[in-house]
Each structure stands twice: as structure tokens, then as C-alpha cells.
Coordinates of C-alpha atoms in Angstrom, one line a residue:
M1 CA -6.9 2.1 -12.9
D2 CA -9.1 0.6 -9.9
D3 CA -10.4 -2.4 -12.4
G4 CA -13.4 -2.1 -9.9
A5 CA -11.8 -1.1 -6.4
P6 CA -12.3 2.3 -6.0
R7 CA -10.9 2.2 -2.7
G8 CA -7.7 0.3 -4.3
R9 CA -6.6 -3.0 -4.2
L10 CA -2.8 -4.6 -4.5
V11 CA -2.8 -7.6 -7.0
R12 CA 0.5 -9.3 -8.4
I13 CA 0.2 -9.7 -12.3
P14 CA 2.5 -11.7 -14.5
V15 CA 4.0 -10.1 -17.6
T16 CA 3.6 -12.9 -20.0
T17 CA -0.7 -12.9 -19.1
A18 CA -1.1 -9.6 -18.2
A19 CA -4.4 -8.7 -20.1
D20 CA -5.9 -12.1 -18.5
A21 CA -7.6 -11.1 -15.1
A22 CA -8.1 -14.7 -14.2
T23 CA -4.0 -14.8 -13.9
W24 CA -3.8 -11.9 -11.5
T25 CA -2.8 -12.7 -7.9
E26 CA -4.9 -10.5 -5.4
L27 CA -2.3 -9.6 -2.2
V28 CA -4.5 -7.3 -0.6
A29 CA -8.1 -7.0 -1.1
E30 CA -10.4 -4.1 -1.3
S31 CA -11.6 -2.6 2.1
D32 CA -12.7 -0.1 4.4
E33 CA -9.4 1.8 4.5
V34 CA -8.2 3.6 1.3
L35 CA -5.0 2.4 -0.3
R36 CA -2.9 5.2 -1.2
Y37 CA 0.7 4.4 -1.3
V38 CA 2.6 1.3 -2.7
D39 CA 6.2 1.0 -2.2
V40 CA 8.7 -2.2 -2.1
V41 CA 11.7 -2.2 0.3
G42 CA 13.5 -5.6 -0.4
D43 CA 11.8 -8.2 0.0
T44 CA 8.7 -6.4 1.5
I45 CA 5.9 -4.3 0.3
V46 CA 5.2 -1.4 2.2
L47 CA 1.3 -0.1 2.1
G48 CA -0.2 3.1 3.1
S49 CA -3.6 3.5 3.5
L50 CA -6.0 5.6 5.4
R51 CA -9.0 5.0 7.7
G52 CA -11.1 8.1 7.7
A53 CA -8.5 10.9 8.8
A54 CA -6.0 8.2 10.3
A55 CA -2.8 6.6 8.7
R56 CA -1.7 3.0 8.9
I57 CA 1.5 1.8 7.5
R58 CA 2.0 -1.9 6.6
L59 CA 4.7 -4.6 5.8
I60 CA 3.4 -7.8 3.6
D61 CA 5.4 -10.3 2.0
G62 CA 5.4 -10.8 -1.8
D63 CA 2.4 -13.6 -1.3
G64 CA 0.6 -10.6 0.6
A65 CA 1.2 -11.8 4.3
I66 CA 1.0 -9.6 7.1
I67 CA 4.4 -9.2 8.7
D68 CA 4.1 -5.9 10.6
E69 CA 2.4 -2.9 11.2
V70 CA 4.8 0.1 11.7
P71 CA 4.1 1.8 15.1
L72 CA 3.0 5.3 14.8
P73 CA 3.1 8.1 17.2
G74 CA -0.7 8.4 17.3
E75 CA -3.5 8.3 14.9
G76 CA -3.5 10.9 12.6
V77 CA -1.0 11.6 9.9
A78 CA 1.7 9.4 8.4
C79 CA 3.3 12.2 6.1
K80 CA 6.6 14.4 5.9
I81 CA 4.0 17.0 5.0
A82 CA 1.0 17.3 6.8
V83 CA -1.0 19.2 4.7
G84 CA -0.7 17.1 1.8
A85 CA -1.3 13.8 3.7
A86 CA -4.3 12.2 1.4
H87 CA -3.2 13.9 -1.2
P88 CA -2.4 11.2 -4.0
L89 CA 0.4 12.9 -5.3
I90 CA 2.8 13.4 -2.1
P91 CA 3.9 10.1 -0.6
M92 CA 3.1 9.1 2.5
F93 CA 6.5 7.6 3.3
T94 CA 9.9 7.4 1.6
T95 CA 12.0 4.4 1.2
G96 CA 15.2 3.8 0.3
D97 CA 18.5 2.2 1.3
D98 CA 16.5 -0.6 2.7
E99 CA 14.2 1.7 5.3
I100 CA 11.1 3.5 5.0
S101 CA 10.9 7.0 6.4

């Protein structure tokens, strides 16, 4: 469910008041990028997004503040399987052991 943000946004939702959208905290607002993939590594949230066909991977903290952007070798795809980079079922990156690849 995109809850009115078709390009995606990231919110923190308290479990006890999940049905009340007024208690949600927006960490990443909808933008001109399409938020495609989110994962957590340690205390860091990893965001994979697309602007046009160009991939972007950013790291944010639990409050939504940008920590860093992962440098990519150039504009384009950030996916182990380039053909499926924009496919919603194929992740843009993988995580594990406190790292992303």
C-alpha cells in the first residue's frame, strides 16, 4: 500500500497506534524519485531508489537524516541482475553481516 504516495515514502509506525496515521512519523517523503527497496543494516536504513533509469542508494538513520550516499560506478543500474533492476521482486542490493552488496 502506498497510502497516497505512488512513488513511495517511508514512515515509522508505532505498533500500538498503527491504525491512526496521525501517529506515524515520515522519515522519507515522496519525491520525484521512485523508492524501490528498503532494508536495515544494524542501525542504518538503506534506501534504493530510481530517478528515471538511474539508481541511487542512500543511508539514513532512524530519524530519516541522511548519513551518506553510496557511490556507484556511474549512472545506471544498482542490481546484481541488470535486466531486472526495475522489477519490484528483484532487490537493488542485498544485505547481511552489517554490510550491503
